[in-house]
mmCIF file of C-alpha atoms in Angstrom:
data_model
loop_
_atom_site.group_PDB
_atom_site.id
_atom_site.type_symbol
_atom_site.label_atom_id
_atom_site.label_comp_id
_atom_site.label_asym_id
_atom_site.label_seq_id
_atom_site.Cartn_x
_atom_site.Cartn_y
_atom_site.Cartn_z
ATOM 1 C CA GLY A 1144 9.984 2.502 -20.563
ATOM 2 C CA GLU A 1145 7.139 4.863 -19.821
ATOM 3 C CA ASN A 1146 6.984 8.134 -21.766
ATOM 4 C CA VAL A 1147 4.923 11.005 -20.349
ATOM 5 C CA GLU A 1148 4.156 14.104 -22.400
ATOM 6 C CA GLN A 1149 2.779 17.233 -20.764
ATOM 7 C CA HIS A 1150 1.041 20.231 -22.338
ATOM 8 C CA PRO A 1151 1.162 23.153 -22.367
ATOM 9 C CA SER A 1152 4.682 24.018 -21.217
ATOM 10 C CA THR A 1153 3.504 27.457 -20.047
ATOM 11 C CA LEU A 1154 0.054 28.676 -19.068
ATOM 12 C CA SER A 1155 -1.029 32.179 -18.104
ATOM 13 C CA VAL A 1156 -4.501 32.670 -16.605
ATOM 14 C CA GLN A 1157 -6.440 35.533 -15.103
ATOM 15 C CA GLU A 1158 -7.054 35.266 -11.380
ATOM 16 C CA GLY A 1159 -10.365 33.530 -10.802
ATOM 17 C CA ASP A 1160 -10.286 31.631 -14.109
ATOM 18 C CA SER A 1161 -9.647 27.897 -14.491
ATOM 19 C CA ALA A 1162 -6.402 26.216 -15.552
ATOM 20 C CA VAL A 1163 -6.135 22.832 -17.245
ATOM 21 C CA ILE A 1164 -2.946 20.823 -17.801
ATOM 22 C CA LYS A 1165 -2.979 17.631 -19.847
ATOM 23 C CA CYS A 1166 -0.640 14.639 -19.865
ATOM 24 C CA THR A 1167 -0.479 11.562 -22.036
ATOM 25 C CA TYR A 1168 1.329 8.330 -21.224
ATOM 26 C CA SER A 1169 2.538 5.448 -23.352
ATOM 27 C CA ASP A 1170 2.479 2.366 -21.097
ATOM 28 C CA SER A 1171 -1.010 0.891 -20.838
ATOM 29 C CA ALA A 1172 0.093 -0.933 -17.661
ATOM 30 C CA SER A 1173 0.535 2.369 -15.784
ATOM 31 C CA ASN A 1174 -1.942 2.617 -12.942
ATOM 32 C CA TYR A 1175 -0.847 5.504 -10.707
ATOM 33 C CA PHE A 1176 -0.882 9.179 -11.745
ATOM 34 C CA PRO A 1177 0.305 11.841 -9.285
ATOM 35 C CA TRP A 1178 0.598 15.583 -9.728
ATOM 36 C CA TYR A 1179 3.316 17.657 -8.078
ATOM 37 C CA LYS A 1180 3.511 21.402 -7.544
ATOM 38 C CA GLN A 1181 6.898 23.090 -7.337
ATOM 39 C CA GLU A 1182 7.195 26.700 -6.235
ATOM 40 C CA LEU A 1183 10.275 28.649 -7.225
ATOM 41 C CA GLY A 1184 13.352 27.336 -5.390
ATOM 42 C CA LYS A 1185 11.348 24.731 -3.472
ATOM 43 C CA ARG A 1186 10.887 20.985 -3.575
ATOM 44 C CA PRO A 1187 8.144 19.293 -5.622
ATOM 45 C CA GLN A 1188 5.142 18.572 -3.421
ATOM 46 C CA LEU A 1189 2.443 15.997 -4.069
ATOM 47 C CA ILE A 1190 -0.894 17.788 -4.427
ATOM 48 C CA ILE A 1191 -3.209 15.080 -5.739
ATOM 49 C CA ASP A 1192 -3.019 11.618 -7.237
ATOM 50 C CA ILE A 1193 -5.334 9.157 -8.914
ATOM 51 C CA ARG A 1194 -5.206 5.423 -9.420
ATOM 52 C CA SER A 1195 -6.522 3.601 -12.447
ATOM 53 C CA ASN A 1196 -9.624 2.250 -10.748
ATOM 54 C CA VAL A 1197 -10.974 5.809 -10.421
ATOM 55 C CA GLY A 1198 -12.017 8.212 -13.199
ATOM 56 C CA GLU A 1199 -11.990 11.473 -11.280
ATOM 57 C CA LYS A 1200 -10.808 12.802 -7.956
ATOM 58 C CA LYS A 1201 -11.359 16.216 -6.354
ATOM 59 C CA ASP A 1202 -9.735 18.069 -3.500
ATOM 60 C CA GLN A 1203 -11.164 21.543 -2.950
ATOM 61 C CA ARG A 1204 -10.191 23.624 -6.014
ATOM 62 C CA ILE A 1205 -8.136 20.955 -7.758
ATOM 63 C CA ALA A 1206 -9.335 17.866 -9.595
ATOM 64 C CA VAL A 1207 -7.756 15.198 -11.719
ATOM 65 C CA THR A 1208 -9.453 13.160 -14.439
ATOM 66 C CA LEU A 1209 -8.201 9.968 -16.041
ATOM 67 C CA ASN A 1210 -9.108 8.432 -19.397
ATOM 68 C CA LYS A 1211 -7.471 4.999 -19.509
ATOM 69 C CA THR A 1212 -8.702 4.206 -23.004
ATOM 70 C CA ALA A 1213 -7.076 7.294 -24.475
ATOM 71 C CA LYS A 1214 -4.146 7.108 -22.029
ATOM 72 C CA HIS A 1215 -4.386 10.673 -20.839
ATOM 73 C CA PHE A 1216 -5.049 12.467 -17.588
ATOM 74 C CA SER A 1217 -5.585 16.088 -16.692
ATOM 75 C CA LEU A 1218 -5.253 18.492 -13.785
ATOM 76 C CA HIS A 1219 -7.970 21.108 -13.329
ATOM 77 C CA ILE A 1220 -7.551 24.107 -11.050
ATOM 78 C CA THR A 1221 -10.663 26.232 -10.534
ATOM 79 C CA GLU A 1222 -10.908 29.792 -9.200
ATOM 80 C CA THR A 1223 -7.175 30.303 -9.583
ATOM 81 C CA GLN A 1224 -5.340 32.423 -7.041
ATOM 82 C CA PRO A 1225 -1.847 34.036 -7.082
ATOM 83 C CA GLU A 1226 -0.531 31.251 -4.830
ATOM 84 C CA ASP A 1227 -1.350 28.747 -7.582
ATOM 85 C CA SER A 1228 1.535 30.199 -9.630
ATOM 86 C CA ALA A 1229 4.145 27.424 -9.809
ATOM 87 C CA VAL A 1230 5.492 24.643 -12.004
ATOM 88 C CA TYR A 1231 3.246 21.578 -12.116
ATOM 89 C CA PHE A 1232 4.514 18.116 -12.991
ATOM 90 C CA CYS A 1233 2.478 15.072 -13.906
ATOM 91 C CA ALA A 1234 3.849 11.556 -13.557
ATOM 92 C CA ALA A 1235 2.847 7.992 -14.297
ATOM 93 C CA SER A 1236 3.825 4.644 -12.850
ATOM 94 C CA ARG A 1237 3.237 0.929 -12.998
ATOM 95 C CA ASN A 1238 3.368 -1.118 -9.782
ATOM 96 C CA ASP A 1239 7.164 -0.865 -9.751
ATOM 97 C CA TYR A 1240 7.710 2.009 -7.304
ATOM 98 C CA LYS A 1241 9.181 4.238 -10.033
ATOM 99 C CA LEU A 1242 7.693 7.418 -11.461
ATOM 100 C CA SER A 1243 8.132 8.840 -14.970
ATOM 101 C CA PHE A 1244 7.621 12.593 -15.028
ATOM 102 C CA GLY A 1245 6.384 15.008 -17.644
ATOM 103 C CA ALA A 1246 8.539 18.036 -18.480
ATOM 104 C CA GLY A 1247 6.419 20.425 -16.419
ATOM 105 C CA THR A 1248 3.978 23.311 -16.939
ATOM 106 C CA THR A 1249 4.756 26.793 -15.645
ATOM 107 C CA VAL A 1250 1.489 28.346 -14.488
ATOM 108 C CA THR A 1251 1.269 32.096 -13.968
ATOM 109 C CA VAL A 1252 -1.846 33.588 -12.390
ATOM 110 C CA ARG A 1253 -2.300 37.252 -13.366
ATOM 111 C CA ALA A 1254 -3.864 39.557 -10.800
ATOM 112 C CA ASP B 950 8.947 18.513 5.016
ATOM 113 C CA ALA B 951 11.230 17.859 7.982
ATOM 114 C CA GLY B 952 11.132 14.117 7.308
ATOM 115 C CA ILE B 953 13.678 14.191 4.490
ATOM 116 C CA THR B 954 16.814 16.305 4.296
ATOM 117 C CA GLN B 955 19.708 16.683 1.887
ATOM 118 C CA SER B 956 23.280 17.832 2.339
ATOM 119 C CA PRO B 957 24.955 19.898 1.168
ATOM 120 C CA ARG B 958 22.298 22.253 -0.183
ATOM 121 C CA HIS B 959 24.741 23.982 -2.500
ATOM 122 C CA LYS B 960 28.084 22.860 -3.860
ATOM 123 C CA VAL B 961 30.536 24.154 -6.423
ATOM 124 C CA THR B 962 33.212 21.746 -7.555
ATOM 125 C CA GLU B 963 35.744 21.381 -10.339
ATOM 126 C CA THR B 964 35.639 18.988 -13.269
ATOM 127 C CA GLY B 965 37.220 15.652 -12.433
ATOM 128 C CA THR B 966 36.698 15.777 -8.671
ATOM 129 C CA PRO B 967 34.550 13.238 -6.792
ATOM 130 C CA VAL B 968 31.357 14.489 -5.160
ATOM 131 C CA THR B 969 29.004 12.801 -2.695
ATOM 132 C CA LEU B 970 25.510 14.016 -1.926
ATOM 133 C CA ARG B 971 23.625 12.738 1.101
ATOM 134 C CA CYS B 972 19.934 12.113 1.623
ATOM 135 C CA HIS B 973 18.547 11.398 5.095
ATOM 136 C CA GLN B 974 14.955 10.438 5.943
ATOM 137 C CA THR B 975 13.319 9.853 9.283
ATOM 138 C CA GLU B 976 10.081 8.292 7.949
ATOM 139 C CA ASN B 977 11.410 4.713 7.945
ATOM 140 C CA HIS B 978 10.538 4.587 4.260
ATOM 141 C CA ARG B 979 11.674 1.524 2.381
ATOM 142 C CA TYR B 980 12.143 3.223 -1.007
ATOM 143 C CA MET B 981 14.538 6.051 -1.788
ATOM 144 C CA TYR B 982 15.327 7.821 -5.055
ATOM 145 C CA TRP B 983 17.762 10.260 -6.622
ATOM 146 C CA TYR B 984 16.575 12.564 -9.420
ATOM 147 C CA ARG B 985 18.150 15.361 -11.356
ATOM 148 C CA GLN B 986 16.140 18.353 -12.527
ATOM 149 C CA ASP B 987 17.133 20.304 -15.629
ATOM 150 C CA PRO B 988 15.140 22.900 -17.582
ATOM 151 C CA GLY B 989 12.859 21.275 -20.135
ATOM 152 C CA HIS B 990 13.410 17.749 -18.789
ATOM 153 C CA GLY B 991 11.340 17.577 -15.668
ATOM 154 C CA LEU B 992 12.651 15.138 -13.086
ATOM 155 C CA ARG B 993 14.759 12.243 -14.322
ATOM 156 C CA LEU B 994 15.506 9.203 -12.194
ATOM 157 C CA ILE B 995 19.199 8.497 -11.623
ATOM 158 C CA HIS B 996 19.138 5.545 -9.182
ATOM 159 C CA TYR B 997 16.743 4.165 -6.650
ATOM 160 C CA SER B 998 16.801 1.817 -3.681
ATOM 161 C CA TYR B 999 14.196 -0.695 -2.551
ATOM 162 C CA GLY B 1000 15.933 -1.619 0.688
ATOM 163 C CA VAL B 1001 19.242 -1.588 2.522
ATOM 164 C CA LYS B 1002 21.996 -2.561 0.072
ATOM 165 C CA ASP B 1003 19.368 -3.014 -2.695
ATOM 166 C CA THR B 1004 19.710 -0.477 -5.493
ATOM 167 C CA ASP B 1005 18.982 -0.252 -9.204
ATOM 168 C CA LYS B 1006 19.610 2.092 -12.116
ATOM 169 C CA GLY B 1007 17.240 4.708 -13.424
ATOM 170 C CA GLU B 1008 17.109 6.340 -16.855
ATOM 171 C CA VAL B 1009 20.194 8.588 -16.456
ATOM 172 C CA SER B 1010 22.573 6.524 -14.308
ATOM 173 C CA ASP B 1011 25.815 6.886 -16.306
ATOM 174 C CA GLY B 1012 28.493 8.639 -14.242
ATOM 175 C CA TYR B 1013 26.663 8.112 -10.937
ATOM 176 C CA SER B 1014 26.789 5.476 -8.219
ATOM 177 C CA VAL B 1015 24.758 5.062 -5.027
ATOM 178 C CA SER B 1016 24.947 3.298 -1.708
ATOM 179 C CA ARG B 1017 22.471 2.569 1.035
ATOM 180 C CA SER B 1018 23.948 1.061 4.189
ATOM 181 C CA LYS B 1019 21.094 2.168 6.493
ATOM 182 C CA THR B 1020 17.362 2.597 5.942
ATOM 183 C CA GLU B 1021 17.575 6.331 6.590
ATOM 184 C CA ASP B 1022 20.557 7.239 4.371
ATOM 185 C CA PHE B 1023 20.996 7.173 0.600
ATOM 186 C CA LEU B 1024 24.222 8.505 -0.898
ATOM 187 C CA LEU B 1025 24.776 9.655 -4.481
ATOM 188 C CA THR B 1026 28.366 9.769 -5.751
ATOM 189 C CA LEU B 1027 29.735 11.394 -8.865
ATOM 190 C CA GLU B 1028 33.041 9.594 -9.285
ATOM 191 C CA SER B 1029 34.538 12.257 -11.556
ATOM 192 C CA ALA B 1030 32.287 15.268 -11.972
ATOM 193 C CA THR B 1031 31.678 16.731 -15.429
ATOM 194 C CA SER B 1032 30.056 19.999 -16.472
ATOM 195 C CA SER B 1033 27.056 18.058 -17.819
ATOM 196 C CA GLN B 1034 26.314 17.016 -14.240
ATOM 197 C CA THR B 1035 25.618 20.608 -13.214
ATOM 198 C CA SER B 1036 22.034 20.346 -12.059
ATOM 199 C CA VAL B 1037 19.652 20.402 -9.141
ATOM 200 C CA TYR B 1038 19.529 17.019 -7.430
ATOM 201 C CA PHE B 1039 16.472 15.885 -5.514
ATOM 202 C CA CYS B 1040 16.184 12.934 -3.229
ATOM 203 C CA ALA B 1041 12.802 11.343 -2.560
ATOM 204 C CA SER B 1042 11.495 8.596 -0.330
ATOM 205 C CA GLY B 1043 8.368 6.499 -0.261
ATOM 206 C CA GLY B 1044 6.734 3.944 1.960
ATOM 207 C CA ASP B 1045 4.524 0.981 1.314
ATOM 208 C CA ARG B 1046 1.741 2.955 -0.396
ATOM 209 C CA VAL B 1047 2.727 2.069 -3.921
ATOM 210 C CA ASN B 1048 4.594 4.753 -5.815
ATOM 211 C CA GLU B 1049 3.858 7.653 -3.420
ATOM 212 C CA GLN B 1050 7.038 9.738 -3.158
ATOM 213 C CA TYR B 1051 8.045 12.722 -1.028
ATOM 214 C CA PHE B 1052 10.908 14.984 -1.979
ATOM 215 C CA GLY B 1053 13.816 16.518 -0.119
ATOM 216 C CA PRO B 1054 14.738 20.220 -0.463
ATOM 217 C CA GLY B 1055 17.269 19.665 -3.261
ATOM 218 C CA THR B 1056 20.999 20.213 -3.782
ATOM 219 C CA ARG B 1057 22.237 22.690 -6.358
ATOM 220 C CA LEU B 1058 25.488 21.359 -7.816
ATOM 221 C CA THR B 1059 27.697 23.404 -10.104
ATOM 222 C CA VAL B 1060 30.643 21.772 -11.854
ATOM 223 C CA THR B 1061 33.119 24.316 -13.247
#
């Protein structure tokens, strides 16, 4: 099955700086890559996703990039704010309606 | 967020007792999923359903069973709870847009 590795496991950034989280996947047939944000005690929420026919996607301060050749994708958060503090999960999927998740990155934005 | 709910939200039970968790969605989604979340492991798929009465195993299905008799309800049963099943359980559902999933609020289960 698909194996997704996520790095780093924790990330501390100064407010206003950028944060980058990287994930690698093992199954070259994977073609859908979502990112979820989970605040403490809350449910994971889909914040952005990318499909394999696209190399980059942006939504305001967040962006995701995909390198299919190297089998890795990244989440970029610019101008970080305190409300960006959360656990972020990447995931990967083939066209089989199942997601394989990374272990998560705890992001802390320091004021 | 109101489209998918879970019950109970918290439960404490003893080893060896049966436990059933319920997931209810009002989005008419075809696909439904049960995950468990443990520190350092992210979200791991237990079972999923691709239609009424159609279910399949995920990566950590041992000790769990599921049933889906209606589109809106997906039940997870622990036949005989063990301490290793102490976890936070999340249900998710998804429609026809391939692989897009939306999560319920979670159930914190403690097996003593």
